[in-house]
Tab-separated table of C-alpha atoms and ligand atoms in Angstrom:
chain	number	residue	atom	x	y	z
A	1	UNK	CA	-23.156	31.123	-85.827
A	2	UNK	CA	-22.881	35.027	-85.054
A	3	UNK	CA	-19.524	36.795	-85.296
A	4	UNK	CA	-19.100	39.132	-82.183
A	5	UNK	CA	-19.626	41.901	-84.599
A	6	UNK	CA	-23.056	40.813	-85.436
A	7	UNK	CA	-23.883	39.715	-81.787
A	8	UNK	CA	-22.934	43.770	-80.920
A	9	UNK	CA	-25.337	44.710	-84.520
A	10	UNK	CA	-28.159	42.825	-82.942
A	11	UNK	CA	-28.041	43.759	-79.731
A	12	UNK	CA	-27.810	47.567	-80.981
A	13	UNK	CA	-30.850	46.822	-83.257
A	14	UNK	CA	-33.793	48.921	-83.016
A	15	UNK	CA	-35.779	47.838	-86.146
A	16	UNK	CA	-38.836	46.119	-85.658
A	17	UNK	CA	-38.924	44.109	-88.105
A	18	UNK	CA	-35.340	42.945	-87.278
A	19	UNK	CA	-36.508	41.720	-83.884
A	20	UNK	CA	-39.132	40.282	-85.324
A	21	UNK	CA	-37.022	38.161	-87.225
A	22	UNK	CA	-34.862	37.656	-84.442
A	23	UNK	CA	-37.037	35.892	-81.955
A	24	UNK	CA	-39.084	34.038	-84.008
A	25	UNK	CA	-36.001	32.260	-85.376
A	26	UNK	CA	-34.649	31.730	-81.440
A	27	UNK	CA	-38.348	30.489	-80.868
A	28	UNK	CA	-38.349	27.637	-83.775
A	29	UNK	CA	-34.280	26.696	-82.654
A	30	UNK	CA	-36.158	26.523	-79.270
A	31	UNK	CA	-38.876	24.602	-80.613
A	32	UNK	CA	-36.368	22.324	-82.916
A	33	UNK	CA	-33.753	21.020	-79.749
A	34	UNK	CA	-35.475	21.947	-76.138
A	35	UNK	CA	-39.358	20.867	-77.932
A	36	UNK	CA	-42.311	22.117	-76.632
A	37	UNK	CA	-42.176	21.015	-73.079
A	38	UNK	CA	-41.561	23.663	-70.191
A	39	UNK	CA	-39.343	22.072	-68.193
A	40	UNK	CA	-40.402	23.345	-63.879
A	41	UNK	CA	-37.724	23.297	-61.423
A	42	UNK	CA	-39.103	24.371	-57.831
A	43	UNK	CA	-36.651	26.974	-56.040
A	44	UNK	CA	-36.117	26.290	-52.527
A	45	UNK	CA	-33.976	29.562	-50.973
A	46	UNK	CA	-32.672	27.595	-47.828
A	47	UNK	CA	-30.181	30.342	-46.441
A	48	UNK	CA	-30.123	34.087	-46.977
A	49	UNK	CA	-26.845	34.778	-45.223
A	50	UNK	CA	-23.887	35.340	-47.414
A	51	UNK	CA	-20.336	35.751	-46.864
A	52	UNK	CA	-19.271	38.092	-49.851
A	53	UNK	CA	-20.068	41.826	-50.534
A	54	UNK	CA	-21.258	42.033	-53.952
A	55	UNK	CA	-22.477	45.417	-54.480
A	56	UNK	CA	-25.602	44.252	-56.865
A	57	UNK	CA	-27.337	42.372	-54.266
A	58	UNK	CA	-29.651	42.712	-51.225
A	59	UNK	CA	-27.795	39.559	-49.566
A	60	UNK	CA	-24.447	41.280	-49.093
A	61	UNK	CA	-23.070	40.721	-46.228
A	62	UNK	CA	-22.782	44.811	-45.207
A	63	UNK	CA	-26.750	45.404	-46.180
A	64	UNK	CA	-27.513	45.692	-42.232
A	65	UNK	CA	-31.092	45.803	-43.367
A	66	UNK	CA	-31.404	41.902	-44.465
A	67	UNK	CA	-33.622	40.253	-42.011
A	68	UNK	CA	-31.423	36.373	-42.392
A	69	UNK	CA	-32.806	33.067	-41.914
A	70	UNK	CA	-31.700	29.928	-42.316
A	71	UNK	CA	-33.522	26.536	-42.644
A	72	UNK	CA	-32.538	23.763	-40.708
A	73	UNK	CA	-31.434	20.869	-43.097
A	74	UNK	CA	-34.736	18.816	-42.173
A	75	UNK	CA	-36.831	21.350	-43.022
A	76	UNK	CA	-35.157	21.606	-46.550
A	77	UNK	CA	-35.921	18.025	-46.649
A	78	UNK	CA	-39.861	18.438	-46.357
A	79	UNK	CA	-39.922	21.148	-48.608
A	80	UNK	CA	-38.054	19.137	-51.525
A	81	UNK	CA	-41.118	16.348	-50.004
A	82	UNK	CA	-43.518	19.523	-50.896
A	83	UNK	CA	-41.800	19.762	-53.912
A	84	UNK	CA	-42.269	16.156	-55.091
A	85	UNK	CA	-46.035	16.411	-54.090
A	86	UNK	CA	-46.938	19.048	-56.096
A	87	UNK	CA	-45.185	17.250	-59.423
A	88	UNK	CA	-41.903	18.820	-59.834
A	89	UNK	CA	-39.441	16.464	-61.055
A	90	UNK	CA	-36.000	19.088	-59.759
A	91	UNK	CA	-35.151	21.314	-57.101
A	92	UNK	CA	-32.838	23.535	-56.956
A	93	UNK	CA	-31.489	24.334	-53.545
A	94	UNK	CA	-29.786	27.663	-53.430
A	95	UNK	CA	-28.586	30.346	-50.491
A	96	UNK	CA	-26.043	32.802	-50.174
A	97	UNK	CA	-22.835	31.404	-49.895
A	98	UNK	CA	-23.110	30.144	-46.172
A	99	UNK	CA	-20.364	27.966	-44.997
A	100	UNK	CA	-22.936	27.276	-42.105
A	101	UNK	CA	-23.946	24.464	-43.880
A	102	UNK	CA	-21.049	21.613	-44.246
A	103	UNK	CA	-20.427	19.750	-47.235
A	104	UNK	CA	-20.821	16.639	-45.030
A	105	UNK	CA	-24.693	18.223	-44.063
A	106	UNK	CA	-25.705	19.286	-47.651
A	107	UNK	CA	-24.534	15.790	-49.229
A	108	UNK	CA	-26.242	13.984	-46.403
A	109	UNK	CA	-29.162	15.996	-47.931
A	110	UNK	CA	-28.720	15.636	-51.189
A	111	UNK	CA	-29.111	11.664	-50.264
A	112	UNK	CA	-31.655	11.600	-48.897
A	113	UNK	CA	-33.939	13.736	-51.138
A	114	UNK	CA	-32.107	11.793	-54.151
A	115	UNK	CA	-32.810	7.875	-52.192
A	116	UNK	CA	-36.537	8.968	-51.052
A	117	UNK	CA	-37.533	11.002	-54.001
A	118	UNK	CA	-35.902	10.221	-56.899
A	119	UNK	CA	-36.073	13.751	-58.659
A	120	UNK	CA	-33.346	15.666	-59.744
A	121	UNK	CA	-31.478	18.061	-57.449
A	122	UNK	CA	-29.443	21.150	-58.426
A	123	UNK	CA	-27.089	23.102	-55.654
A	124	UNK	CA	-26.662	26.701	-56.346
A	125	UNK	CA	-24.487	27.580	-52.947
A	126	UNK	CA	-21.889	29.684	-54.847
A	127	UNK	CA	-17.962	29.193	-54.668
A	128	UNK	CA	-16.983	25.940	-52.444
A	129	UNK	CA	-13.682	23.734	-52.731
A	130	UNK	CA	-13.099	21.089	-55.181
A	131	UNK	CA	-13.618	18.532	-52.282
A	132	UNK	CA	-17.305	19.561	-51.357
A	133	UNK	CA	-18.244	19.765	-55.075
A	134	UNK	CA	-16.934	15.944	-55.146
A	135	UNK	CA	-18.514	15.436	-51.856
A	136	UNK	CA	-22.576	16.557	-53.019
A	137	UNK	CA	-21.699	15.139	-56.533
A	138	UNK	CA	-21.018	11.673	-54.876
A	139	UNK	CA	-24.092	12.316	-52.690
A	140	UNK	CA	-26.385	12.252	-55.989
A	141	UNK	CA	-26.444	15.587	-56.868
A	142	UNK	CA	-27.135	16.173	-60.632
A	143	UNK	CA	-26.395	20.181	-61.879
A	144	UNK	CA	-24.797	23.196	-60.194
A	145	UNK	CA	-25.648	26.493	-60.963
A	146	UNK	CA	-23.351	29.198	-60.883
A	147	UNK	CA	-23.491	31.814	-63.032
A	148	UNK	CA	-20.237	33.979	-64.089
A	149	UNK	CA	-22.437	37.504	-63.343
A	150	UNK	CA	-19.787	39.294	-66.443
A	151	UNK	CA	-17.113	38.393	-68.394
A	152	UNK	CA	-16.154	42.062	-68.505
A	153	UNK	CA	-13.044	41.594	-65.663
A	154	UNK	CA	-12.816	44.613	-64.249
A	155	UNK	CA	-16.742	44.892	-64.052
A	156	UNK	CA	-16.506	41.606	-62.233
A	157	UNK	CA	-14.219	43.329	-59.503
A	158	UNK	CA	-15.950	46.280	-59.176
A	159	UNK	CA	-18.964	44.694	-58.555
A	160	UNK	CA	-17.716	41.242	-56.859
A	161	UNK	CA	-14.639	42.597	-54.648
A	162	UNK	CA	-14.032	40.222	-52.563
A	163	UNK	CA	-14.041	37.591	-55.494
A	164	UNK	CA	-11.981	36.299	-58.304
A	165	UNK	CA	-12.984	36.138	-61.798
A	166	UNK	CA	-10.618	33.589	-62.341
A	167	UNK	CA	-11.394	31.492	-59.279
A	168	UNK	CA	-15.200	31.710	-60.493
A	169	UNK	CA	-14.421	30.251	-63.751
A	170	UNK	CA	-12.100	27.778	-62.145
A	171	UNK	CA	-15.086	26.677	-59.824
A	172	UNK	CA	-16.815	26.064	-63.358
A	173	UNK	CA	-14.453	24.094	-64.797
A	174	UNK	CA	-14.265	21.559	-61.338
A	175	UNK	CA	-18.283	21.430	-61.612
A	176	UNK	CA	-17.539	20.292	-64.889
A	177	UNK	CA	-14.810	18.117	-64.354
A	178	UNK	CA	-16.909	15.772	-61.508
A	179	UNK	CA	-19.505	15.489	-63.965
A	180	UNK	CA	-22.127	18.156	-62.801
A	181	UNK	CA	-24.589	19.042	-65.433
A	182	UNK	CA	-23.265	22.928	-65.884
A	183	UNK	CA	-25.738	25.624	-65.162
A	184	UNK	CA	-23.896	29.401	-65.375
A	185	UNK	CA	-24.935	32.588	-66.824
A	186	UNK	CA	-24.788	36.920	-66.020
A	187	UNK	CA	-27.015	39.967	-65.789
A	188	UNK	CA	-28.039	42.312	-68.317
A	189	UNK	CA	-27.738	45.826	-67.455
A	190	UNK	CA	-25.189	45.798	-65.042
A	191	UNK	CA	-24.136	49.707	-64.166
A	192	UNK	CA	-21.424	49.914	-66.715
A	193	UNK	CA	-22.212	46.851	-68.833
A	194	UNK	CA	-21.556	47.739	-72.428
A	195	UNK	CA	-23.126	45.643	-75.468
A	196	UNK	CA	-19.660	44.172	-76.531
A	197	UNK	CA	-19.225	42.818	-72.737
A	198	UNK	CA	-22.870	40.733	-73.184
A	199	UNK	CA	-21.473	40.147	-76.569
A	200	UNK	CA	-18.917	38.250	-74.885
A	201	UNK	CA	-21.210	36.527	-72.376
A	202	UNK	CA	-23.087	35.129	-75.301
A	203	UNK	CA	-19.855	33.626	-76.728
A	204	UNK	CA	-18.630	32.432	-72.869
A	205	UNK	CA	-21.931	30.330	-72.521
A	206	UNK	CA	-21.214	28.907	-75.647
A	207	UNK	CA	-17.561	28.046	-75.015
A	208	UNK	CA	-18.499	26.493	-71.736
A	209	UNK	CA	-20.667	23.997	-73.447
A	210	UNK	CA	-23.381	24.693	-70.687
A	211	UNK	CA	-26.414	22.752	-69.949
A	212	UNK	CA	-28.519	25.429	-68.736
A	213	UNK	CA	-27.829	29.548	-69.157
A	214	UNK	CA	-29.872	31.457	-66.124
A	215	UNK	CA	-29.901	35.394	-67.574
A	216	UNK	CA	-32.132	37.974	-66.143
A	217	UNK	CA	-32.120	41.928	-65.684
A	218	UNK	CA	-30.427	43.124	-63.241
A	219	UNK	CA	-32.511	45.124	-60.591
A	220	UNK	CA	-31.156	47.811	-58.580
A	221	UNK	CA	-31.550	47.106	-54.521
A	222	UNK	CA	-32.312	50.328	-52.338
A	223	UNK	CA	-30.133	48.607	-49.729
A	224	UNK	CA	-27.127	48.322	-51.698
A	225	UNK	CA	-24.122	50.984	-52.993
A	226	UNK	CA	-26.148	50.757	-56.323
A	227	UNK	CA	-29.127	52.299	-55.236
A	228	UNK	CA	-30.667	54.037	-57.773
A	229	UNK	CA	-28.780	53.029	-60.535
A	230	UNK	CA	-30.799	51.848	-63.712
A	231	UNK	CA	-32.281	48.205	-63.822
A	232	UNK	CA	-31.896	45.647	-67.039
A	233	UNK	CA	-34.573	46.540	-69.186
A	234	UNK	CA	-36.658	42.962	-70.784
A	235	UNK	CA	-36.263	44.305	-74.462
A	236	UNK	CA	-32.123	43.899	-73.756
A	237	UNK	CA	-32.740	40.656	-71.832
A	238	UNK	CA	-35.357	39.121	-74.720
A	239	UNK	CA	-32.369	39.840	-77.128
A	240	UNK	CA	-29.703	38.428	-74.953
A	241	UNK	CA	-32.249	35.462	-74.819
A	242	UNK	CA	-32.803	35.293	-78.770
A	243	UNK	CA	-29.189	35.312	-79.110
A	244	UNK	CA	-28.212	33.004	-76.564
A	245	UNK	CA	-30.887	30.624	-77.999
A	246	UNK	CA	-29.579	30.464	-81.732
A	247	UNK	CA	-25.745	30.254	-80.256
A	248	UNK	CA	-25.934	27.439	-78.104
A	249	UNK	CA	-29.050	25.773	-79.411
A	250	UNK	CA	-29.331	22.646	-76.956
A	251	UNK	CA	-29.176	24.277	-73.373
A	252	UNK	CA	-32.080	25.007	-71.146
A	253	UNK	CA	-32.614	28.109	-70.335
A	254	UNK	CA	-35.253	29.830	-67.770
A	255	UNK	CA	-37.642	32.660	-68.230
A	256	UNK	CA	-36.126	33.638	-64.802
A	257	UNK	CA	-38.024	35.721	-62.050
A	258	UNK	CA	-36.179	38.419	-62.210
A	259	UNK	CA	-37.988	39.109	-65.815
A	260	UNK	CA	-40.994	38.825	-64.440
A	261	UNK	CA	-40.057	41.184	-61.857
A	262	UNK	CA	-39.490	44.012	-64.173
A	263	UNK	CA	-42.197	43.460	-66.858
A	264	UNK	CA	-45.622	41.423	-65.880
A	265	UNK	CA	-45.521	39.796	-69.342
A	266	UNK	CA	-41.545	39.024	-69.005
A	267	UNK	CA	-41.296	35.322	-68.388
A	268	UNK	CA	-43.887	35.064	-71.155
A	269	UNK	CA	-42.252	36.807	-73.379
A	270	UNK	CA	-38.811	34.985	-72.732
A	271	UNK	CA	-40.285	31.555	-73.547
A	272	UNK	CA	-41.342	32.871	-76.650
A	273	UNK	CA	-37.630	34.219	-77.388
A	274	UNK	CA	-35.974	31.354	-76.288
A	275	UNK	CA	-36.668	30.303	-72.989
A	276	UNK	CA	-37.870	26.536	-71.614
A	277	UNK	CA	-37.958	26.557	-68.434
A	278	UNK	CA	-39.951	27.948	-65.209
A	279	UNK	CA	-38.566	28.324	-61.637
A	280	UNK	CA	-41.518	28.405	-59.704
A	281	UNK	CA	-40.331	30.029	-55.986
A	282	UNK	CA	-40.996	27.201	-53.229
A	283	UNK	CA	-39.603	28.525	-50.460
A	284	UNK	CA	-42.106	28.253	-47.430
A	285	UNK	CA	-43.836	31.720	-47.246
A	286	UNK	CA	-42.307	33.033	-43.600
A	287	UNK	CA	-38.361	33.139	-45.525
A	288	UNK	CA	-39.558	34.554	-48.858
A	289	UNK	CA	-39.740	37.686	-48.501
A	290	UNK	CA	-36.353	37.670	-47.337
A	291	UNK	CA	-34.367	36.337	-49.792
A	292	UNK	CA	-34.460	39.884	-51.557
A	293	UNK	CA	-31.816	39.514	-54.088
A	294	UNK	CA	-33.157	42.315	-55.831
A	295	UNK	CA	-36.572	44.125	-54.430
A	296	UNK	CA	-40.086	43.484	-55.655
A	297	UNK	CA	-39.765	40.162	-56.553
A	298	UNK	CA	-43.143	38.663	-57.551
A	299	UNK	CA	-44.942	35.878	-55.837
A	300	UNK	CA	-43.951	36.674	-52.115
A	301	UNK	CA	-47.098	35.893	-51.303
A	302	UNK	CA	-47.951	32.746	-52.589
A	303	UNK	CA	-48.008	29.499	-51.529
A	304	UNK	CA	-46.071	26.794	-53.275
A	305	UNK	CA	-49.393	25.442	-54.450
A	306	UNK	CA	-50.675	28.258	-56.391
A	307	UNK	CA	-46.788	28.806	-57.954
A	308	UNK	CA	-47.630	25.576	-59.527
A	309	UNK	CA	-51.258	26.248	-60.707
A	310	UNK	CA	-49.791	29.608	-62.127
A	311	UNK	CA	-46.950	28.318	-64.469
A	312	UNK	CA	-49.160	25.514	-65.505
A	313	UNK	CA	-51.521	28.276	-66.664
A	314	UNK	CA	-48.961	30.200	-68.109
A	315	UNK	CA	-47.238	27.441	-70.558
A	316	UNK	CA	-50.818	26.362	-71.193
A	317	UNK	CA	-51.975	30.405	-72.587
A	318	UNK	CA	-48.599	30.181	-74.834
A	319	UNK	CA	-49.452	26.429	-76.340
A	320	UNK	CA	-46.790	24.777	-74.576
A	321	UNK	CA	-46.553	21.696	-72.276
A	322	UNK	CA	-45.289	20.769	-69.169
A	323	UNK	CA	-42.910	18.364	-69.028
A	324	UNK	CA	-43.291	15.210	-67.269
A	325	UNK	CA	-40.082	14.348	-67.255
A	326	UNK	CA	-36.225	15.577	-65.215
A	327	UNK	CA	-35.451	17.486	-68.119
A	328	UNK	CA	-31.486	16.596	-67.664
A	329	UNK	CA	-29.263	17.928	-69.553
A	330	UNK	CA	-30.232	18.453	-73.612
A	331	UNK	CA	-26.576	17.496	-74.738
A	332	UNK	CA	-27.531	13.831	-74.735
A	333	UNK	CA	-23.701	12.195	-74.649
A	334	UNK	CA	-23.693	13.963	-70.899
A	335	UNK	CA	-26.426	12.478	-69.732
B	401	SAH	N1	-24.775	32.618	-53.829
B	401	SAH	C1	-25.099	31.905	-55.025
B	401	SAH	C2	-26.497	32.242	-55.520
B	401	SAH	C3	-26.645	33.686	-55.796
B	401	SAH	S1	-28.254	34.349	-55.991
B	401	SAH	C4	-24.029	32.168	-56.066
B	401	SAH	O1	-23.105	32.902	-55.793
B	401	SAH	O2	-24.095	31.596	-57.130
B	401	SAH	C5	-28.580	33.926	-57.658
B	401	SAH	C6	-28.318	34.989	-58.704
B	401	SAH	O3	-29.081	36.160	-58.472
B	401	SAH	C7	-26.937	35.523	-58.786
B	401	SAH	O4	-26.077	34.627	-59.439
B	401	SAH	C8	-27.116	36.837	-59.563
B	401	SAH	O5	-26.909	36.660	-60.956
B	401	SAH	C9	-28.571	37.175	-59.303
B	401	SAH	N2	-28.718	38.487	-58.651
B	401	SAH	C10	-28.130	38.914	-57.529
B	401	SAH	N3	-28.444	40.213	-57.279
B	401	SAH	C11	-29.250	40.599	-58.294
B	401	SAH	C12	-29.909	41.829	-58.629
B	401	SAH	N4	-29.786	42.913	-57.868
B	401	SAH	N5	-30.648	41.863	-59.755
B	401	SAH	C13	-30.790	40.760	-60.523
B	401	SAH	N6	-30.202	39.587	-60.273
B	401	SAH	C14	-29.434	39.512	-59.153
């Protein structure tokens, strides 16, 4: 186990061979407790409105320029059907944080994709009360995803101002608590970011014992008050991956879009740092071009089919599998 000293030393590293080293040992800790197996989990983006102003991303509720959709909660239901068809064994339902969309609506959801389908559903709907969490949970639903963004705090409210860094972490801990498997994780390359603060996001997923750790470059949006600042750059992300991978060992952790929005090769180069599992988009075509979290996001074009014929060729160039299996959680005594 790193010291946050070290963690800082590696992520400062510029030696070659030192990186070498790095990621080849995150690969075989990959290979050693997540196996060999790329674990898919189809992406359905139901909702692009959003409440809250974070200045980061294209969904803010001020970016006049967002063209929002939502998708009625039957239509959800036939793309999670989709979903199912083409072999995925989750989805993961997220949106901006809509309160549109009742707790009594999404768990009545959550049923019926969990009773007619059987796969595995994760909600990533941002901050709700402890009584919808309990509400979906009861409904079937198996992770949540919500990632802490930084653990620097006063990053966190200059970037998230009409949130609370410790009502984000307290949303984590009730996720938790009602038996959620725990998905949570941050950018790299926030505007002021320093190395020590994604020092300390290492060491936070590790103290929250999560299940899964989504981390990806931040990309700077033309439509937000960070235009033009400087995106995450892969080589930080691949060593926030490396790291990540050798700290926590058992959690799953996607080579996420976002990586493969800023480098062609990025997602393939994550799963050899690290990384074991694929998010293939699924949203039906009209809506994805609109859930512009960040711009240029790959795949806009595609239809759910060829997502799936695309990661399938992608694990199978790097040697891998696909897993044919939920892929819970790899902390087994949670399971
Ligand atoms: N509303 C949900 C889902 C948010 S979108 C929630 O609050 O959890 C999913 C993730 O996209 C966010 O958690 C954030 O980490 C990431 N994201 C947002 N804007 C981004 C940007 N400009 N670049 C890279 N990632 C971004």
């Amino acid at each position: 186990m790193y010291t946050k000293r070290q963690i800082v030393d590696l992520l400062n590293e510029k030696d070659e061979g030192v990186l070498r080293d790095l990621f080849r040992r995150a690969d075989e800790v990959r290979r050693e407790f997540a196996g060999d197996a790329v674990h898919l989990r189809g992406l359905i983006e139901f909702s692009n409105h959003c409440r809250r102003d974070c200045l980061y991303c294209g969904l803010r509720r001020s970016n006049g320029k967002a063209v929002r959709y939502r998708m009625e909660i039957p239509e959800i239901f036939s793309q999670a059907v989709e979903a199912k068809n083409l072999g995925f064994h989750t989805v993961v339902l997220q949106s901006g944080e809509d309160s549109y969309y009742t707790a009594k609506d999404l768990a009545a959801l959550v049923r019926d994709i969990k009773e007619s389908l059987s796969i595995a559903v994760t909600l990533s709907i941002g901050e709700r009360t402890y009584e919808d969490y309990k509400r979906m949970k009861e409904a079937g639903a198996d992770r949540y995803l919500l990632r802490f963004e930084t653990t620097d705090p006063i990053l966190f409210k200059a970037l998230k101002p009409d949130s609370h860094y410790a009502k984000r972490f307290l949303c984590l801990r009730w996720l938790r608590e009602l038996g959620y498997q725990l998905g949570s994780g941050s950018m790299v390359g926030l505007p002021g970011q320093t190395v020590e603060s994604l020092a300390a996001d290492i060491l936070k997923y590790k103290e929250l014992d999560l299940d899964m750790i989504g981390l990806g470059p931040y990309i700077s949006h033309p439509d937000t008050p960070l235009a033009g600042c400087a995106n995450g750059t892969m080589d930080m992300v691949l060593k926030v991956t490396a790291i990540a991978r050798i700290v926590t060992r058992n959690a799953h952790m996607p080579a996420t879009t976002a990586s493969g929005t800023i480098d062609p090769e990025g997602r393939q180069k994550a799963l050899q740092c690290g990384a074991n599992v694929l998010m293939p988009n699924l949203t039906p075509r009209q809506y994805r071009e609109h859930y512009l979290i960040y711009p240029d996001k790959i795949c806009i074009d595609e239809e759910p089919v060829k997502c799936r014929s695309c990661v399938d060729g992608m694990a199978a160039a790097l040697g891998r599998t696909i897993s044919t299996d939920a892929g819970h959680s790899l902390k087994m005594a949670r399971q």
